[in-house]
Coordinates of C-alpha atoms and ligand atoms in Angstrom, one line a residue:
M204 CA 84.7 73.4 91.7
R205 CA 87.7 74.2 93.8
V206 CA 88.6 77.9 93.8
L207 CA 91.8 79.4 95.0
I208 CA 92.0 83.1 95.6
T209 CA 95.3 84.8 96.3
G210 CA 95.0 88.2 97.9
I211 CA 91.8 87.1 99.7
T212 CA 92.4 89.6 102.5
G213 CA 92.2 92.5 100.0
M214 CA 89.1 94.3 98.8
T215 CA 88.4 92.3 95.7
G216 CA 89.5 88.9 97.1
S217 CA 87.2 89.2 100.1
H218 CA 84.2 90.1 97.9
L219 CA 85.1 87.2 95.5
A220 CA 85.3 84.7 98.4
E221 CA 81.8 85.8 99.6
Y222 CA 80.5 85.6 96.0
F223 CA 81.5 82.0 95.6
L224 CA 80.4 81.0 99.1
N225 CA 77.0 82.5 98.6
K226 CA 76.6 81.1 95.2
G227 CA 77.1 77.6 96.4
G228 CA 78.8 74.6 94.7
F229 CA 82.3 75.9 95.2
E230 CA 85.1 74.9 97.6
V231 CA 86.8 78.2 98.4
Y232 CA 90.4 78.5 99.4
G233 CA 92.5 81.6 100.0
S234 CA 96.1 82.4 100.8
Y235 CA 97.0 84.8 103.5
R236 CA 100.1 86.0 105.3
R237 CA 100.5 85.7 109.0
R238 CA 100.5 89.5 109.3
S239 CA 97.7 90.1 106.9
P240 CA 94.9 92.4 108.3
R241 CA 91.7 90.5 108.8
L242 CA 89.4 93.5 108.6
N243 CA 88.0 92.7 105.2
L244 CA 87.1 89.2 106.4
E245 CA 85.1 90.4 109.4
D246 CA 81.7 89.5 107.9
L247 CA 82.9 86.0 107.2
E248 CA 84.4 85.7 110.7
R249 CA 81.3 87.0 112.4
S250 CA 79.1 84.5 110.6
G251 CA 81.6 81.6 111.3
R252 CA 82.1 81.0 107.6
I253 CA 85.9 81.0 107.6
K254 CA 88.6 78.6 108.8
Y255 CA 92.3 79.3 109.2
V256 CA 94.6 76.4 108.4
E257 CA 98.2 77.0 109.4
A258 CA 100.4 75.2 106.8
G259 CA 103.5 75.5 109.0
V260 CA 105.5 72.3 109.2
S261 CA 102.4 70.2 108.3
D262 CA 102.6 68.1 105.2
V263 CA 100.0 68.4 102.4
K264 CA 97.9 65.4 103.6
V265 CA 97.5 67.0 107.1
I266 CA 96.6 70.4 105.6
K267 CA 94.0 68.7 103.3
K268 CA 92.4 66.9 106.3
A269 CA 92.0 70.2 108.2
F270 CA 89.9 71.8 105.5
D271 CA 86.2 72.5 106.1
K272 CA 84.5 72.5 102.7
S273 CA 81.5 74.5 103.9
K274 CA 83.7 77.4 104.8
V275 CA 86.4 79.7 103.2
N276 CA 89.6 77.9 104.0
M277 CA 92.6 80.2 104.7
I278 CA 96.0 78.8 104.1
G279 CA 99.1 80.6 105.3
A280 CA 101.5 81.0 102.4
E281 CA 104.3 83.4 101.3
L282 CA 103.7 83.9 97.6
T283 CA 107.2 85.0 96.9
D284 CA 108.5 81.7 98.4
A285 CA 108.3 78.9 95.8
F286 CA 108.3 76.2 98.4
S287 CA 105.3 77.8 100.2
V288 CA 103.4 78.2 96.9
R289 CA 104.0 74.6 95.9
K290 CA 102.5 73.5 99.2
L291 CA 99.5 75.8 98.7
I292 CA 98.8 74.5 95.2
A293 CA 99.3 70.8 96.2
A294 CA 96.9 71.1 99.1
T295 CA 94.2 72.9 97.3
E296 CA 94.4 71.3 93.8
P297 CA 92.5 74.3 92.4
E298 CA 90.4 74.2 89.3
Y299 CA 90.1 78.0 89.2
I300 CA 92.9 80.3 90.4
F301 CA 92.2 84.0 90.9
H302 CA 95.6 85.6 91.3
L303 CA 94.8 88.9 92.9
A304 CA 97.6 89.3 95.4
A305 CA 99.8 92.2 94.6
Q306 CA 101.4 95.4 95.8
S307 CA 98.4 97.2 94.3
Y308 CA 99.0 100.8 95.2
V309 CA 100.4 102.9 92.3
P310 CA 102.0 105.7 94.4
G311 CA 103.5 103.1 96.7
S312 CA 105.3 101.6 93.7
W313 CA 107.5 104.7 93.2
N314 CA 108.5 104.5 96.9
A315 CA 109.2 100.7 96.7
P316 CA 109.8 99.8 93.0
A317 CA 111.9 96.7 93.7
E318 CA 109.4 95.3 96.3
T319 CA 106.5 96.0 93.8
L320 CA 108.3 94.1 91.0
Q321 CA 109.3 91.3 93.3
T322 CA 105.9 90.7 94.8
N323 CA 103.9 91.1 91.7
I324 CA 106.1 89.2 89.3
I325 CA 107.7 86.5 91.4
S326 CA 104.5 85.5 93.1
E327 CA 102.9 84.9 89.8
L328 CA 106.0 83.0 88.5
N329 CA 105.8 80.7 91.6
I330 CA 102.2 80.0 91.0
L331 CA 102.6 79.2 87.3
E332 CA 105.7 77.0 88.0
A333 CA 103.9 75.1 90.7
V334 CA 100.9 74.4 88.5
R335 CA 103.2 73.4 85.6
E336 CA 105.4 71.1 87.8
M337 CA 102.4 69.4 89.3
G338 CA 100.6 68.9 86.1
F339 CA 97.4 70.5 87.2
S340 CA 95.2 72.2 84.7
P341 CA 93.3 75.1 86.4
T342 CA 92.0 78.1 84.6
I343 CA 94.1 81.0 86.0
Q344 CA 92.9 84.6 86.1
I345 CA 95.8 87.1 86.3
A346 CA 94.8 90.5 87.6
G347 CA 96.4 92.9 85.1
S348 CA 95.4 96.6 85.2
S349 CA 94.2 99.5 83.1
E350 CA 97.4 101.2 84.4
E351 CA 99.2 99.1 81.8
Y352 CA 97.9 101.5 79.1
G353 CA 99.6 104.4 81.0
L354 CA 99.9 107.3 78.6
V355 CA 96.6 107.3 76.7
K356 CA 96.1 109.8 73.9
P357 CA 92.8 111.7 73.6
D358 CA 91.9 110.0 70.3
E359 CA 92.5 106.5 71.8
V360 CA 89.4 106.4 74.0
P361 CA 87.5 104.4 74.9
I362 CA 90.5 102.1 75.2
K363 CA 90.5 98.8 73.4
E364 CA 92.8 95.8 74.3
T365 CA 94.7 96.5 71.0
N366 CA 95.9 100.0 72.3
P367 CA 99.7 100.3 72.8
L368 CA 100.8 99.8 76.4
R369 CA 102.9 102.8 77.6
P370 CA 103.3 102.1 81.4
I371 CA 104.4 105.1 83.4
S372 CA 104.8 103.7 86.9
P373 CA 106.7 100.8 88.4
Y374 CA 103.3 99.2 89.3
A375 CA 102.2 99.4 85.7
V376 CA 105.5 97.8 84.5
S377 CA 104.9 95.0 87.0
K378 CA 101.4 94.4 85.6
V379 CA 102.7 94.4 82.0
T380 CA 105.2 91.8 83.0
Q381 CA 102.6 89.7 84.8
E382 CA 100.6 89.7 81.6
M383 CA 103.6 88.7 79.5
L384 CA 104.5 86.0 81.9
A385 CA 100.9 84.6 81.7
Y386 CA 101.1 84.7 77.9
Q387 CA 104.4 83.0 77.8
Y388 CA 103.2 80.1 80.1
F389 CA 100.2 79.7 77.9
R390 CA 102.3 79.5 74.7
S391 CA 105.2 77.5 76.1
Y392 CA 103.3 75.0 78.4
G393 CA 99.6 75.3 77.5
L394 CA 98.7 76.7 81.0
K395 CA 95.1 78.2 80.8
T396 CA 96.0 81.7 81.8
I397 CA 93.6 84.6 81.1
T398 CA 94.6 88.2 81.9
T399 CA 92.1 90.9 82.9
R400 CA 93.0 94.6 82.5
G401 CA 90.7 95.8 85.2
F402 CA 89.8 99.5 85.3
N403 CA 89.3 100.9 88.8
H404 CA 86.9 99.0 91.0
E405 CA 85.6 100.4 94.2
G406 CA 83.2 99.7 97.1
P407 CA 83.2 98.8 100.7
R408 CA 86.6 97.6 102.0
R409 CA 88.6 99.7 99.5
G410 CA 92.0 100.5 101.1
D411 CA 92.0 104.1 102.5
N412 CA 95.1 105.1 100.5
F413 CA 93.0 104.9 97.2
V414 CA 91.4 108.1 96.2
T415 CA 87.7 107.2 96.4
S416 CA 88.2 105.6 99.8
S417 CA 90.5 108.4 101.0
F418 CA 87.8 111.0 100.3
A419 CA 85.0 108.9 101.7
K420 CA 86.9 108.2 104.9
Q421 CA 87.8 111.9 105.3
I422 CA 84.2 112.9 105.0
A423 CA 83.2 110.2 107.6
L424 CA 85.9 111.5 109.9
I425 CA 84.7 115.1 109.5
E426 CA 81.1 114.1 110.2
A427 CA 82.3 112.3 113.3
G428 CA 84.1 115.4 114.5
K429 CA 87.5 113.6 114.2
Q430 CA 89.0 115.7 111.5
E431 CA 89.1 119.4 110.7
P432 CA 86.6 120.2 107.8
I433 CA 89.5 120.2 105.3
I434 CA 89.7 117.4 102.6
S435 CA 93.2 116.8 101.3
V436 CA 93.3 116.0 97.6
G437 CA 95.8 115.3 94.9
D438 CA 95.2 115.9 91.2
L439 CA 91.4 116.2 90.6
T440 CA 91.5 116.5 86.8
S441 CA 92.4 112.9 85.9
K442 CA 89.6 110.7 84.6
R443 CA 88.8 107.2 85.7
D444 CA 86.4 104.4 84.7
W445 CA 85.0 103.2 88.1
A446 CA 83.2 99.9 88.4
D447 CA 81.7 98.3 91.6
V448 CA 83.9 95.6 93.1
R449 CA 80.9 93.3 93.5
D450 CA 80.2 93.6 89.7
V451 CA 83.9 92.8 89.1
A452 CA 83.7 89.7 91.3
R453 CA 80.8 88.4 89.1
A454 CA 82.9 89.3 86.0
Y455 CA 85.8 87.2 87.2
H456 CA 83.6 84.2 87.6
L457 CA 82.2 84.7 84.1
L458 CA 85.7 85.2 82.8
V459 CA 87.0 81.8 83.9
E460 CA 83.9 80.0 82.6
K461 CA 83.5 81.7 79.3
C462 CA 86.7 83.5 78.1
Q463 CA 89.6 82.2 76.1
P464 CA 93.0 81.2 77.6
G465 CA 95.9 83.2 76.3
E466 CA 93.7 86.2 75.8
V467 CA 93.4 89.6 77.5
Y468 CA 90.1 91.3 78.5
N469 CA 89.3 94.9 79.6
I470 CA 86.8 95.0 82.5
G471 CA 85.2 98.4 83.0
T472 CA 81.9 100.3 82.7
G473 CA 82.5 102.4 79.6
V474 CA 81.9 105.6 81.6
S475 CA 84.7 107.9 82.5
R476 CA 84.5 110.6 85.2
T477 CA 87.0 113.1 86.7
I478 CA 88.2 112.7 90.2
Q479 CA 86.6 116.1 90.9
E480 CA 83.2 114.7 89.8
M481 CA 83.6 111.7 92.1
L482 CA 84.4 114.1 95.0
D483 CA 81.5 116.3 94.2
L484 CA 79.2 113.3 94.2
L485 CA 80.4 112.1 97.6
L486 CA 79.9 115.6 99.0
T487 CA 76.3 115.6 97.9
M488 CA 75.8 112.6 100.2
S489 CA 76.8 114.5 103.3
S490 CA 75.6 117.7 105.0
I491 CA 79.1 118.9 106.0
K492 CA 80.7 122.0 104.6
V493 CA 84.4 121.5 103.7
E494 CA 87.4 123.2 102.3
V495 CA 89.2 121.3 99.6
K496 CA 93.0 121.6 99.9
Q497 CA 95.7 120.3 97.5
D498 CA 98.4 118.3 99.2
A499 CA 101.7 118.0 97.3
A500 CA 102.4 114.6 98.8
R501 CA 99.4 113.3 96.9
M502 CA 100.7 114.2 93.5
R503 CA 102.4 111.6 91.4
P504 CA 105.7 111.9 89.4
S505 CA 103.8 111.0 86.2
D506 CA 100.0 110.5 86.3
V507 CA 97.7 108.4 84.1
T508 CA 95.3 111.1 83.1
L509 CA 92.7 109.3 81.0
L510 CA 91.2 105.9 81.6
W511 CA 88.0 104.9 79.8
A512 CA 87.3 101.3 79.0
D513 CA 86.0 99.7 75.9
A514 CA 84.9 96.3 77.4
S515 CA 83.0 95.1 74.4
K516 CA 85.3 92.1 73.9
F517 CA 84.6 90.9 77.5
K518 CA 80.9 91.7 77.2
A519 CA 80.6 89.8 73.9
A520 CA 82.3 86.7 75.4
T521 CA 80.3 86.7 78.7
G522 CA 77.2 88.8 78.5
W523 CA 78.4 90.7 81.5
E524 CA 77.0 94.2 82.2
P525 CA 77.7 96.3 85.3
E526 CA 74.6 96.3 87.5
I527 CA 75.4 98.6 90.4
P528 CA 75.2 102.3 89.7
F529 CA 78.2 104.4 90.6
E530 CA 76.1 106.5 93.0
Q531 CA 75.3 103.3 94.9
T532 CA 79.0 102.2 95.0
M533 CA 80.0 105.6 96.5
R534 CA 77.2 105.6 99.0
D535 CA 78.1 102.1 100.2
L536 CA 81.7 103.1 100.4
L537 CA 80.8 106.2 102.5
N538 CA 78.5 104.2 104.7
Y539 CA 81.3 101.6 105.2
W540 CA 83.6 104.4 106.5
R541 CA 80.8 105.9 108.7
A542 CA 80.6 102.4 110.3
H543 CA 84.4 102.1 110.7
V544 CA 85.9 105.5 111.7
Ligands
NDP681 P1 94.1 95.2 97.7 O1 95.3 96.1 97.9 O2 92.8 95.4 98.4 O3 94.6 93.7 98.0 C1 95.8 93.2 97.7 C2 96.0 91.8 98.3 O4 97.3 91.4 97.9 C3 95.9 91.7 99.8 O5 95.3 90.5 100.1 C4 97.4 91.6 100.2 O6 97.6 90.9 101.4 C5 98.0 90.8 99.0 N1 99.4 91.1 99.0 C6 100.1 92.2 98.9 N2 101.4 92.0 98.9 C7 101.6 90.7 99.1 C8 102.7 89.8 99.2 N3 103.9 90.3 99.1 N4 102.5 88.5 99.3 C9 101.2 88.0 99.4 N5 100.1 88.8 99.3 C10 100.3 90.1 99.1 O7 93.9 95.1 96.1 P2 92.5 95.0 95.2 O8 91.6 94.0 95.8 O9 92.0 96.3 94.9 O10 93.1 94.4 93.9 C11 93.2 93.0 93.6 C12 94.1 92.8 92.4 O11 93.5 93.5 91.2 C13 95.5 93.4 92.5 O12 96.4 92.6 91.8 C14 95.4 94.8 91.8 O13 96.7 95.2 91.4 C15 94.5 94.5 90.7 N6 93.7 95.6 90.2 C16 92.9 96.3 91.1 C17 92.2 97.4 90.6 C18 91.3 98.2 91.5 O14 90.8 99.2 91.1 N7 90.9 97.7 92.7 C19 92.2 97.8 89.2 C20 93.1 96.9 88.4 C21 93.8 95.9 88.9 P3 97.8 91.6 102.8 O15 96.4 91.7 103.3 O16 98.6 90.5 103.5 O17 98.6 92.8 102.6

């Protein structure tokens, strides 16, 4: 099977690439930008299991010849550029597409709403159009988000796919639109799109602006004597349903094999914890004594306060269950930062 992962330099994309490579029987392709950080791919680089193919002025035949099927093949592509995306799709002829690339940071979307909408919506549009024009028939996973639910009422949890969507950030609006676009291309042209509403997923390589990773990194910095023993926090009362990114990678594979095109699936653990509980857990893993200080810059204009997944639809379709306990996820994340600060 030929697998194309957009956003392969991100946390989830890098784990998904390793998942398919280690599983065997898959040709793995990923799109990257010239300026993309390569940190998340360092394990693949170190073991010589990655190959960069610069699309540049080369035509599709030349790009295809440069691929090494035993490695993760990285193709330079600008996803907001339709020409670039057509070349990417023509060169890789994917049978599975995992569309993960996105401006994925909710607070960043208030600061750059137009860029968020442009990246998240137009990139997907370019992929769907390229697939349609070329007459390929891949199964396409679209990474929607639990943020689409937005304002969730206390009597609506755990949240089912049928819950109303009340998005309250530009990021969430972009994800609702991505989902609608996927549905429209399924209905209008029969493209095999499936949308996941992923609840938070965490683990090694999580960007340090996300709350779990921010706390873990700060603890590692304090342990290393590189930060005063003060942890800056935002709102600690909101609740999240945190899965391990490696369980989510496995879920995505099951999704494209077993789920129904045109449908939407929640992916989450079914356990909801406050951000305070997550911080307390991390602090039990370290011997440091810290002061916890609220930082106004970390507060959001409107916050999603309650996320708790009912993933029974996805579990019934695939048999998926999360396997990695939350404690392990957080310990691995903290150890990741201990090795990187
Ligand atoms: P990351 O932020 O770790 O990775 C995002 C990826 O998108 C990176 O590879 C980044 O590339 C790429 N990207 C960003 N902007 C652009 C652009 N303009 N053009 C091309 N590529 C771009 O995200 P995650 O791995 O955490 O998430 C993957 C997907 O899942 C995202 O769509 C996210 O919204 C969604 N999601 C994630 C959840 C989570 O908790 N992790 C929960 C629900 C949904 P570069 O390295 O070049 O910046």
